[in-house]
Amino acid sequence: MNNHFDENWKILKQVKPPASKKEAIRNRITHSISNKTKERTVLRIFEWKNVMLTSLFLLISAGILFQLQYNYQKKEAPDSSASKNAQFTWNAAKIYGEESEDGYAFFKEGSSIPVGYADIVTEEEQKKITSTGAMYVEKELEHFPYPTTLYIEHVKMTDVSLRYHFFVKAENKTTHFSFDFPKLEYAEIFNFIATLKYKNQKPYIHDEQLYATHGYDTLPFPVGLNPVEKNGHTEKYIWENASLKEYNKYLNKIRSTGEWEEKSMGDSSHIFTSVTGYEVVKITLNGKRISYEFTYPEQGE
């Protein structure tokens, strides 16, 4: 078998193409090698371009995602002060402040419309503010962090029905806070005032639950409620400090006002009627969620 292979190899070596054929074969081989080299070069350039474009795309995408995440976090967790040099801070969710020419402006997260203002006022300026406008309520707030006087002004505007005025005495000055309802819910307004903390004067911390009435009503609400839903005459809140003990204290607070009579009670729901008979409220506590269902019987019933 090996001898047969050697004989064929010798015969093949004896085959010699003419000179013209040799040159044609040589050119064909050279051209083929050249084309293969060019194809590999173009392929490599194309591959590198793909790698570079992919890398550039990933870098740009990462930058966009980082910026979106930063903006989202910034909106989700706004600072609880108007600036680093602000004289006070607060701990009310979704409310942030900005310095203005006259003091501070407050905004609710997701809106560019101011919901309130604050500035330092003199005694004369306070008297001027409280003597003008339709002020219907004047009340000293008990056990709040700083001596605070509340006024409620009736406002005839399309987006504002009530304006809450607070005069807070701290650091030997009086700060005038004003908030517009319903741009801010009652619970949000009182959460702001109840969590105020001035840099140069420590707040008074009351050991018991704070209460406040909403609007012109006489029904006390716990301070520290976070609004969840308001649909018609039904209001729902999250009460973080809720417990069976605190709930019973709250019910006793309502009974002690002399403005409400308890009509029925259950395991978690209680119904109160105003002494005027104009308003009925069913209060229900379910875990940390407390709800109020208001009804308004016709006068005389």
Short mmCIF file of C-alpha atoms in Angstrom, two decimals:
data_model
loop_
_atom_site.label_atom_id
_atom_site.label_comp_id
_atom_site.label_asym_id
_atom_site.label_seq_id
_atom_site.Cartn_x
_atom_site.Cartn_y
_atom_site.Cartn_z
CA MET A 1 0.00 0.00 0.00
CA ASN A 2 2.84 2.38 0.86
CA ASN A 3 4.62 1.56 -2.41
CA HIS A 4 1.47 2.45 -4.38
CA PHE A 5 1.24 5.83 -2.57
CA ASP A 6 4.89 6.62 -3.33
CA GLU A 7 4.47 5.80 -7.02
CA ASN A 8 1.45 8.16 -7.28
CA TRP A 9 3.37 10.95 -5.53
CA LYS A 10 6.29 10.57 -7.99
CA ILE A 11 3.88 10.76 -10.94
CA LEU A 12 2.23 13.88 -9.49
CA LYS A 13 5.58 15.63 -9.06
CA GLN A 14 6.38 15.01 -12.72
CA VAL A 15 3.27 16.92 -13.83
CA LYS A 16 4.40 20.45 -14.74
CA PRO A 17 1.93 23.06 -16.08
CA PRO A 18 3.14 25.43 -18.77
CA ALA A 19 4.49 28.85 -17.83
CA SER A 20 1.22 30.67 -18.69
CA LYS A 21 -0.72 28.31 -16.45
CA LYS A 22 1.79 28.79 -13.62
CA GLU A 23 1.29 32.55 -13.70
CA ALA A 24 -2.52 32.24 -13.72
CA ILE A 25 -2.48 29.85 -10.78
CA ARG A 26 -0.08 32.11 -8.86
CA ASN A 27 -2.33 35.16 -9.43
CA ARG A 28 -5.41 33.22 -8.40
CA ILE A 29 -3.75 32.09 -5.15
CA THR A 30 -2.50 35.62 -4.38
CA HIS A 31 -5.92 37.13 -5.07
CA SER A 32 -7.62 34.54 -2.87
CA ILE A 33 -5.22 35.19 0.03
CA SER A 34 -5.67 38.96 -0.35
CA ASN A 35 -9.48 38.70 -0.27
CA LYS A 36 -9.43 36.49 2.82
CA THR A 37 -7.18 39.00 4.61
CA LYS A 38 -9.48 41.91 3.72
CA GLU A 39 -12.54 39.95 4.86
CA ARG A 40 -10.90 39.23 8.21
CA THR A 41 -9.92 42.94 8.60
CA VAL A 42 -13.43 44.17 7.78
CA LEU A 43 -14.89 41.55 10.09
CA ARG A 44 -12.60 42.59 12.93
CA ILE A 45 -13.40 46.31 12.41
CA PHE A 46 -17.10 45.49 12.37
CA GLU A 47 -16.76 43.44 15.55
CA TRP A 48 -14.86 46.24 17.34
CA LYS A 49 -17.46 48.78 16.24
CA ASN A 50 -20.17 46.57 17.70
CA VAL A 51 -18.25 46.26 20.98
CA MET A 52 -17.68 50.03 21.17
CA LEU A 53 -21.31 50.88 20.35
CA THR A 54 -22.60 48.35 22.86
CA SER A 55 -20.30 49.72 25.56
CA LEU A 56 -21.34 53.29 24.77
CA PHE A 57 -25.02 52.30 24.93
CA LEU A 58 -24.53 50.62 28.30
CA LEU A 59 -22.71 53.67 29.69
CA ILE A 60 -25.44 56.05 28.53
CA SER A 61 -28.18 53.76 29.85
CA ALA A 62 -26.45 53.46 33.21
CA GLY A 63 -26.15 57.23 33.42
CA ILE A 64 -29.83 57.73 32.64
CA LEU A 65 -30.88 55.09 35.16
CA PHE A 66 -28.66 56.65 37.83
CA GLN A 67 -30.13 60.09 37.20
CA LEU A 68 -33.69 58.76 37.29
CA GLN A 69 -32.99 56.92 40.53
CA TYR A 70 -31.43 60.04 42.05
CA ASN A 71 -34.41 62.19 41.08
CA TYR A 72 -36.83 59.55 42.37
CA GLN A 73 -35.06 59.31 45.71
CA LYS A 74 -34.93 63.08 45.94
CA LYS A 75 -38.69 63.32 45.42
CA GLU A 76 -39.46 60.43 47.72
CA ALA A 77 -37.39 61.79 50.63
CA PRO A 78 -37.44 65.60 50.61
CA ASP A 79 -35.52 67.45 53.28
CA SER A 80 -37.49 68.35 56.40
CA SER A 81 -36.06 71.85 56.40
CA ALA A 82 -36.08 74.78 54.04
CA SER A 83 -32.26 74.91 53.86
CA LYS A 84 -29.15 74.07 55.81
CA ASN A 85 -29.44 77.46 57.52
CA ALA A 86 -33.13 77.12 58.37
CA GLN A 87 -33.92 77.90 62.00
CA PHE A 88 -36.34 74.98 62.34
CA THR A 89 -37.07 71.50 60.99
CA TRP A 90 -40.15 69.28 60.91
CA ASN A 91 -41.06 65.65 60.38
CA ALA A 92 -44.20 65.73 58.26
CA ALA A 93 -44.21 63.29 55.35
CA LYS A 94 -44.20 64.65 51.80
CA ILE A 95 -43.84 68.31 52.81
CA TYR A 96 -40.70 70.21 51.92
CA GLY A 97 -39.71 73.85 52.14
CA GLU A 98 -37.82 76.45 50.15
CA GLU A 99 -36.51 79.84 51.18
CA SER A 100 -38.40 82.78 49.78
CA GLU A 101 -37.82 86.53 49.86
CA ASP A 102 -39.96 86.96 52.97
CA GLY A 103 -39.22 83.68 54.74
CA TYR A 104 -40.15 80.18 53.65
CA ALA A 105 -42.56 78.57 51.23
CA PHE A 106 -43.84 75.02 51.71
CA PHE A 107 -44.78 72.52 49.03
CA LYS A 108 -46.34 69.10 48.91
CA GLU A 109 -44.39 66.43 47.10
CA GLY A 110 -45.28 66.28 43.41
CA SER A 111 -46.71 69.82 43.23
CA SER A 112 -45.14 73.19 42.43
CA ILE A 113 -48.01 75.12 44.04
CA PRO A 114 -47.22 76.43 47.56
CA VAL A 115 -49.36 75.01 50.32
CA GLY A 116 -48.09 77.30 53.07
CA TYR A 117 -45.68 79.99 54.18
CA ALA A 118 -43.67 81.02 57.23
CA ASP A 119 -42.01 84.23 58.33
CA ILE A 120 -40.94 86.09 61.46
CA VAL A 121 -43.49 88.65 62.64
CA THR A 122 -43.63 91.35 65.26
CA GLU A 123 -46.44 91.73 67.77
CA GLU A 124 -47.94 94.53 65.70
CA GLU A 125 -47.82 92.42 62.54
CA GLN A 126 -49.49 89.53 64.34
CA LYS A 127 -52.33 91.78 65.48
CA LYS A 128 -52.75 93.08 61.95
CA ILE A 129 -52.94 89.56 60.51
CA THR A 130 -55.47 88.35 63.08
CA SER A 131 -57.63 91.46 62.89
CA THR A 132 -58.06 91.34 59.13
CA GLY A 133 -59.78 88.55 57.24
CA ALA A 134 -62.54 86.27 58.38
CA MET A 135 -60.95 84.74 61.48
CA TYR A 136 -63.38 82.46 63.27
CA VAL A 137 -61.23 80.43 65.65
CA GLU A 138 -58.64 81.48 68.20
CA LYS A 139 -57.20 78.73 70.35
CA GLU A 140 -54.11 78.01 72.42
CA LEU A 141 -52.78 74.56 71.51
CA GLU A 142 -52.02 72.48 74.60
CA HIS A 143 -48.85 70.42 75.00
CA PHE A 144 -47.40 71.25 71.57
CA PRO A 145 -43.60 71.56 71.25
CA TYR A 146 -43.66 75.36 71.58
CA PRO A 147 -46.27 77.89 72.76
CA THR A 148 -48.63 78.01 69.80
CA THR A 149 -51.77 80.00 69.03
CA LEU A 150 -54.10 78.83 66.28
CA TYR A 151 -56.41 80.93 64.12
CA ILE A 152 -58.63 79.62 61.35
CA GLU A 153 -59.55 81.96 58.51
CA HIS A 154 -62.44 81.39 56.13
CA VAL A 155 -61.17 81.94 52.58
CA LYS A 156 -63.31 82.33 49.47
CA MET A 157 -61.09 80.85 46.79
CA THR A 158 -61.59 78.08 44.26
CA ASP A 159 -58.78 75.93 45.67
CA VAL A 160 -58.75 77.12 49.30
CA SER A 161 -61.61 77.05 51.80
CA LEU A 162 -59.75 77.44 55.10
CA ARG A 163 -56.40 78.93 55.99
CA TYR A 164 -54.74 77.82 59.19
CA HIS A 165 -52.59 80.40 60.99
CA PHE A 166 -50.15 79.34 63.70
CA PHE A 167 -48.11 81.78 65.76
CA VAL A 168 -45.25 79.85 67.32
CA LYS A 169 -43.04 81.45 69.96
CA ALA A 170 -39.49 80.12 70.01
CA GLU A 171 -35.98 81.53 70.25
CA ASN A 172 -37.44 84.83 71.55
CA LYS A 173 -39.26 85.32 68.25
CA THR A 174 -42.69 84.65 66.81
CA THR A 175 -42.93 82.65 63.62
CA HIS A 176 -46.14 82.90 61.63
CA PHE A 177 -47.05 79.69 59.77
CA SER A 178 -49.99 79.59 57.37
CA PHE A 179 -51.33 76.51 55.56
CA ASP A 180 -54.13 76.18 53.03
CA PHE A 181 -56.84 73.53 53.23
CA PRO A 182 -57.54 71.39 51.21
CA LYS A 183 -54.13 71.76 49.57
CA LEU A 184 -52.99 70.12 52.78
CA GLU A 185 -55.25 67.85 54.81
CA TYR A 186 -55.96 68.75 58.44
CA ALA A 187 -53.89 65.83 59.70
CA GLU A 188 -50.89 66.92 57.60
CA ILE A 189 -51.09 70.48 58.90
CA PHE A 190 -51.08 69.40 62.56
CA ASN A 191 -48.34 66.85 61.94
CA PHE A 192 -46.16 69.68 60.70
CA ILE A 193 -46.76 71.91 63.74
CA ALA A 194 -46.50 69.01 66.20
CA THR A 195 -43.06 67.97 64.89
CA LEU A 196 -41.44 71.40 64.78
CA LYS A 197 -37.95 71.57 66.19
CA TYR A 198 -35.98 74.81 66.44
CA LYS A 199 -32.20 74.65 66.35
CA ASN A 200 -31.60 76.86 69.36
CA GLN A 201 -34.49 75.82 71.58
CA LYS A 202 -35.40 72.27 72.46
CA PRO A 203 -39.06 71.35 71.99
CA TYR A 204 -41.32 70.30 74.82
CA ILE A 205 -42.18 66.61 74.48
CA HIS A 206 -45.56 65.66 75.92
CA ASP A 207 -45.79 62.12 77.31
CA GLU A 208 -49.41 61.66 76.20
CA GLN A 209 -51.13 61.62 72.84
CA LEU A 210 -51.85 65.05 71.36
CA TYR A 211 -55.31 65.87 69.97
CA ALA A 212 -56.69 68.53 67.65
CA THR A 213 -60.03 69.32 66.07
CA HIS A 214 -60.33 69.56 62.30
CA GLY A 215 -61.83 72.65 60.79
CA TYR A 216 -64.75 74.11 62.76
CA ASP A 217 -65.73 70.71 64.12
CA THR A 218 -65.68 69.74 67.81
CA LEU A 219 -64.56 66.13 67.33
CA PRO A 220 -60.96 65.64 68.51
CA PHE A 221 -58.57 63.69 66.30
CA PRO A 222 -55.25 62.17 67.37
CA VAL A 223 -52.29 64.17 66.10
CA GLY A 224 -50.00 62.00 64.02
CA LEU A 225 -52.54 60.56 61.58
CA ASN A 226 -51.37 59.97 58.01
CA PRO A 227 -54.20 60.40 55.46
CA VAL A 228 -54.96 57.32 53.36
CA GLU A 229 -58.33 58.03 51.75
CA LYS A 230 -61.05 60.65 51.81
CA ASN A 231 -64.18 59.68 49.93
CA GLY A 232 -67.33 61.69 50.52
CA HIS A 233 -68.07 61.52 54.24
CA THR A 234 -65.59 58.71 54.89
CA GLU A 235 -62.04 59.39 56.05
CA LYS A 236 -59.30 56.81 56.57
CA TYR A 237 -55.93 57.29 58.25
CA ILE A 238 -52.92 55.35 59.44
CA TRP A 239 -52.35 55.89 63.16
CA GLU A 240 -48.85 54.62 63.90
CA ASN A 241 -49.26 54.97 67.67
CA ALA A 242 -52.52 53.04 67.70
CA SER A 243 -53.07 50.36 70.31
CA LEU A 244 -56.06 49.16 72.29
CA LYS A 245 -54.89 51.26 75.23
CA GLU A 246 -54.46 54.42 73.14
CA TYR A 247 -57.78 53.81 71.40
CA ASN A 248 -59.62 53.62 74.74
CA LYS A 249 -57.91 56.83 75.84
CA TYR A 250 -59.03 58.43 72.62
CA LEU A 251 -62.64 57.37 73.16
CA ASN A 252 -62.52 58.82 76.67
CA LYS A 253 -61.16 62.04 75.20
CA ILE A 254 -64.21 62.28 72.94
CA ARG A 255 -66.57 61.56 75.82
CA SER A 256 -64.90 64.23 77.98
CA THR A 257 -65.51 67.04 75.50
CA GLY A 258 -69.20 67.27 76.44
CA GLU A 259 -69.90 67.76 72.73
CA TRP A 260 -70.48 64.10 71.83
CA GLU A 261 -72.68 61.32 73.17
CA GLU A 262 -71.83 57.66 72.68
CA LYS A 263 -74.76 55.79 71.13
CA SER A 264 -73.33 52.33 70.58
CA MET A 265 -70.12 50.40 70.91
CA GLY A 266 -68.61 47.20 69.56
CA ASP A 267 -65.28 45.44 69.62
CA SER A 268 -63.64 47.93 67.29
CA SER A 269 -66.38 50.40 66.28
CA HIS A 270 -68.06 53.15 68.28
CA ILE A 271 -70.81 55.53 67.23
CA PHE A 272 -71.04 59.07 68.59
CA THR A 273 -73.70 61.71 68.03
CA SER A 274 -73.08 65.42 68.46
CA VAL A 275 -75.16 67.03 71.23
CA THR A 276 -76.75 69.20 68.56
CA GLY A 277 -77.96 66.07 66.77
CA TYR A 278 -76.67 67.37 63.46
CA GLU A 279 -73.76 64.96 63.10
CA VAL A 280 -73.14 61.26 63.67
CA VAL A 281 -69.74 59.58 63.38
CA LYS A 282 -68.80 55.92 63.38
CA ILE A 283 -65.17 55.37 64.41
CA THR A 284 -63.50 52.06 63.61
CA LEU A 285 -59.99 50.91 64.48
CA ASN A 286 -58.50 48.01 62.54
CA GLY A 287 -54.88 47.48 63.45
CA LYS A 288 -53.12 50.75 62.63
CA ARG A 289 -55.91 51.97 60.39
CA ILE A 290 -58.60 54.20 61.83
CA SER A 291 -61.64 55.25 59.82
CA TYR A 292 -64.41 57.81 60.31
CA GLU A 293 -67.84 57.57 58.69
CA PHE A 294 -69.89 60.76 59.05
CA THR A 295 -73.62 61.11 58.51
CA TYR A 296 -75.77 64.22 58.90
CA PRO A 297 -79.38 63.56 59.93
CA GLU A 298 -81.92 66.19 59.05
CA GLN A 299 -82.39 68.91 61.60
CA GLY A 300 -84.99 68.10 64.27
CA GLU A 301 -84.73 64.31 63.94
#
